[in-house]
Coordinates of C-alpha atoms in Angstrom, one line a residue:
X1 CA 7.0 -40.7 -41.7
X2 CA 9.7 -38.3 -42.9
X3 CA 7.4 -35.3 -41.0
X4 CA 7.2 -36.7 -37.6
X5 CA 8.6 -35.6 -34.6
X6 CA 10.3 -38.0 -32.5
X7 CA 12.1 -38.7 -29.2
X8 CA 14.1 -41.3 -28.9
X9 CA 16.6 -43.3 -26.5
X10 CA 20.3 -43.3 -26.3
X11 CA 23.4 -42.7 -24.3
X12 CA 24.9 -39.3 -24.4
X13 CA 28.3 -38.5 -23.3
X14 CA 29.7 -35.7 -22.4
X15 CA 33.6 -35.0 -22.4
X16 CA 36.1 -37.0 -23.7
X17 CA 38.3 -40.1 -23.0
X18 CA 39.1 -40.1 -19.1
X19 CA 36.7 -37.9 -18.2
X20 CA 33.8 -39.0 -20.6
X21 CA 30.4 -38.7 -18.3
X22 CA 27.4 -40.8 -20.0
X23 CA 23.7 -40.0 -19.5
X24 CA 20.9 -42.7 -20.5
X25 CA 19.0 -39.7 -22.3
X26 CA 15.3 -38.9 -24.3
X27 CA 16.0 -37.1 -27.4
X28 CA 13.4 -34.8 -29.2
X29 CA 14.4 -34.5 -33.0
X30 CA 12.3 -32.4 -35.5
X31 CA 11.2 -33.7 -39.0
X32 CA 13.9 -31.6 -40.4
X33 CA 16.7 -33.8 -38.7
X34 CA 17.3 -31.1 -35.6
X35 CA 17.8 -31.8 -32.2
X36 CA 15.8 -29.8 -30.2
X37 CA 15.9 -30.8 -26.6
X38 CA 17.3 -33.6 -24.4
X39 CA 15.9 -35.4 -21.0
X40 CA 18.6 -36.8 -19.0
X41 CA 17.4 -39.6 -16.8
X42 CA 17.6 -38.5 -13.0
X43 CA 16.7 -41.9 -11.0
X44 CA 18.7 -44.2 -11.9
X45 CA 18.5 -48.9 -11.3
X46 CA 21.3 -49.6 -9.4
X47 CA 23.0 -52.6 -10.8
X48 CA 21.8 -51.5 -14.1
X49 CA 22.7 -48.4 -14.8
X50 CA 25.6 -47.9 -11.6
X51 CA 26.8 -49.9 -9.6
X52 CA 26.2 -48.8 -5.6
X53 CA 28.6 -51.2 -3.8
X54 CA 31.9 -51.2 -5.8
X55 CA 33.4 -51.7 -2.3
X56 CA 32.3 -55.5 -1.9
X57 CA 35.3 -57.6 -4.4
X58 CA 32.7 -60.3 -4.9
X59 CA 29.8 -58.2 -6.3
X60 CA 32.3 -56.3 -8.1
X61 CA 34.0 -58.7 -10.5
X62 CA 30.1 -60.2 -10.8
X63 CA 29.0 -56.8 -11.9
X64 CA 31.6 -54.7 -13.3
X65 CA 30.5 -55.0 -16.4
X66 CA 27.5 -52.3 -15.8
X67 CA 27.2 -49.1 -17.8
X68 CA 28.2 -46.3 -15.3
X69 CA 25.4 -43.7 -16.2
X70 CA 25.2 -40.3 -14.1
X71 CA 22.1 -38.9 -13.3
X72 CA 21.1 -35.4 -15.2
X73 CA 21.2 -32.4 -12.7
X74 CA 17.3 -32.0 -12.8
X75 CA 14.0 -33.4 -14.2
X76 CA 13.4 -30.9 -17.3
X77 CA 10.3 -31.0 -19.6
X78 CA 10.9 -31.5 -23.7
X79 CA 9.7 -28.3 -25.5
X80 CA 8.0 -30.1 -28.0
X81 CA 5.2 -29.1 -30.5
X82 CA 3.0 -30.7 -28.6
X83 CA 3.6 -28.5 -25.5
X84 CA 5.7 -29.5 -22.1
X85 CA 6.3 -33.0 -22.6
X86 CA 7.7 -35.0 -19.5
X87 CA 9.5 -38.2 -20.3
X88 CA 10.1 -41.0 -17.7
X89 CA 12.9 -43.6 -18.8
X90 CA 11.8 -47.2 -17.8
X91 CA 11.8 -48.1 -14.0
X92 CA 11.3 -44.0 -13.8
X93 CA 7.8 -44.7 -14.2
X94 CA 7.5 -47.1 -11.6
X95 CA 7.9 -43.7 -9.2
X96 CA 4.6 -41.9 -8.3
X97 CA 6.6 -38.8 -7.3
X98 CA 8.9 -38.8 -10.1
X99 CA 5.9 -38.0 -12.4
X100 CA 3.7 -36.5 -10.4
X101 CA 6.8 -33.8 -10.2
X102 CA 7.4 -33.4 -14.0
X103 CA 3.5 -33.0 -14.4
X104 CA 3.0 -30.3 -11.9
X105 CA 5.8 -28.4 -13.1
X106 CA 3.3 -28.1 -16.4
X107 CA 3.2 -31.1 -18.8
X108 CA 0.8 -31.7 -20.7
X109 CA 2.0 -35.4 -22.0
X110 CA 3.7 -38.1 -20.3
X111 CA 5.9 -40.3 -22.5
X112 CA 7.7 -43.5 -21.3
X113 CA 10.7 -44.9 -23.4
X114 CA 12.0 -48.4 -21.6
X115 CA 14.1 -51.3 -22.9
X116 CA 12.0 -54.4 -21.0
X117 CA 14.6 -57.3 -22.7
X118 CA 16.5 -57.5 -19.3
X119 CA 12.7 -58.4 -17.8
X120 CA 12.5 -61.9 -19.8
X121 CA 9.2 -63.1 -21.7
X122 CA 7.5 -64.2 -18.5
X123 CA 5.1 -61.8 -16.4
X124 CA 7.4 -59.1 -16.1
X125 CA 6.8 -57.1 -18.9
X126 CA 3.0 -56.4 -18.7
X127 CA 3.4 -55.7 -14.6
X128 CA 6.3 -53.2 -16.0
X129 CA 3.1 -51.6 -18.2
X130 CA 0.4 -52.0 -15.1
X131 CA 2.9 -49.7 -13.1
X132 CA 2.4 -47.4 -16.5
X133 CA -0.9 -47.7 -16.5
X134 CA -1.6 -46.0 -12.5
X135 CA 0.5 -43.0 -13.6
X136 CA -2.0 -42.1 -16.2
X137 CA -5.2 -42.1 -14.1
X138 CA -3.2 -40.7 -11.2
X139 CA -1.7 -37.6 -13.1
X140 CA -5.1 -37.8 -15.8
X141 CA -2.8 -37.7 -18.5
X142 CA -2.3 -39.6 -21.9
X143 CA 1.1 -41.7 -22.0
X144 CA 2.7 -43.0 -25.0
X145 CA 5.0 -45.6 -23.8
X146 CA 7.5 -47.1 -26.1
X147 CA 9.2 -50.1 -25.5
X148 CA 12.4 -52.4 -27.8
X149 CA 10.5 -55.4 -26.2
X150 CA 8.0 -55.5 -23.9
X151 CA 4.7 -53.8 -24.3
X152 CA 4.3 -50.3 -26.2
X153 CA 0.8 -48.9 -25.4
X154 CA -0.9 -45.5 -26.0
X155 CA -2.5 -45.3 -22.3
X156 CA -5.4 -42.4 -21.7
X157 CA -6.2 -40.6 -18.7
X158 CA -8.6 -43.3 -17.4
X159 CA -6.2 -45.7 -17.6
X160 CA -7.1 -47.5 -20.8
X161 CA -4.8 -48.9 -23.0
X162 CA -6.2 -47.4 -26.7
X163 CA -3.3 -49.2 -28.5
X164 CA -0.8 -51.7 -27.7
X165 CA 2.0 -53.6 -29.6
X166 CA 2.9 -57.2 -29.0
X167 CA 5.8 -58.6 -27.4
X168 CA 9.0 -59.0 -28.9
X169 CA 8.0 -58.1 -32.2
X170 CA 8.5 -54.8 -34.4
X171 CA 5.3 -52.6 -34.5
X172 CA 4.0 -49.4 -35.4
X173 CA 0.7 -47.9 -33.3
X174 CA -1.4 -45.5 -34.4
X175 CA -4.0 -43.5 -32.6
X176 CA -5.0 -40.1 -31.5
X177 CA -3.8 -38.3 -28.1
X178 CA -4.8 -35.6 -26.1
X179 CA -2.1 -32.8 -24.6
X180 CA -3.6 -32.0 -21.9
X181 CA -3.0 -30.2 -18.4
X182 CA -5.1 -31.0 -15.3
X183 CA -4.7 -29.4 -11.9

C-alpha cells in the first residue's frame, strides 16, 4: 500500500480563530506523502453541514450543535494520475446536475467519499448507493464510492456494482477501473 494514491475526507480550515472558515473537503495525496489537490464540497445538507434557519430560537438550541461548513467557490476536478477526476461528497451524488457538470467539464472518473453513520443500519444506506448507482449509467462512467459505514462499491458504467464492502465493517476492495471520457 505504501505506493498508492489516495483521496481522502476531512475538514479543512482556512484562517484562524474568529475568522476560521471550514470546508468538508476530498484530498488527493501522492505515495510520497504530498498533497496535490483539494475538492471543496459546493452543495452542501442543511442541518448537517449549516444550519439555514438560525432565526427560529426553537430549531436553534435543537441544532446548534451543527458543523458550520462553507461551500468551496466552484466545482474543480482532482488532477490526478489517473486523469480529471471529479469527486462528489455524500448527498452530492444524490444531484444529477452536480455530476453531470463535473463530468462534462472533462472527467474521466467519478469518485464518491460519504460518511452514511447518520443514515442508521436500516434501508438507508443501500438507497444512498442506488442513487450512486444512476449516476454511473447516466454519465457512463466508473465510480469508486467510499463509505466509513454504509456501502463502498466499485460501480461501472452500466451500472454494475463489480465490488462492494459490507456494512459497518472495515474492508478493502479490489478490482480494476476504467478512466474513461464519453461525450
Amino acid at each position: 500500500w505504501s505506493a498508492a494514491d489516495l483521496i481522502v475526507g476531512a475538514p479543512h480550515v482556512e484562517g484562524s480563530d474568529e475568522s476560521a472558515v471550514f470546508h468538508n473537503s476530498a484530498f488527493y495525496l501522492t505515495p510520497e506523502g504530498g498533497l496535490r489537490d483539494r475538492y471543496d464540497k459546493v452543495h452542501l445538507l442543511p442541518f448537517a453541514e449549516y444550519f439555514p434557519l438560525r432565526f427560529v430560537e426553537l430549531l436553534r438550541r435543537n441544532f446548534e450543535r451543527v458543523r458550520y461548513f462553507t461551500p468551496g467557490a466552484e466545482r474543480t476536478l482532482l488532477d490526478t494520475r489517473w486523469g480529471p477526476t471529479a469527486v462528489v461528497i455524500c448527498f452530492e451524488a444524490i444531484f444529477p446536475e452536480i455530476v453531470r457538470a463535473q463530468m462534462a467539464a472533462g472527467a474521466v472518473l467519478l469518485v464518491n467519499l460519504s460518511n452514511d453513520v447518520w443514515l442508521g443500519r436500516g434501508i438507508g444506506q443501500r438507497q444512498h448507493l442506488a442513487m450512486v448507482v444512476l449516476r454511473a449509467v447516466e454519465n457512463r462512467t466508473w465510480i469508486v464510492r467510499s463509505t466509513t459505514t454504509g456501502v463502498s462499491a466499485l460501480i461501472d458504467p452500466y451500472g454494475r456494482v463489480t465490488s462492494e464492502g459490507p456494512l459497518f465493517e472495515k474492508a478493502v476492495l479490489q478490482g480494476a477501473v476504467v478512466p474513461m471520457r464519453v461525450d
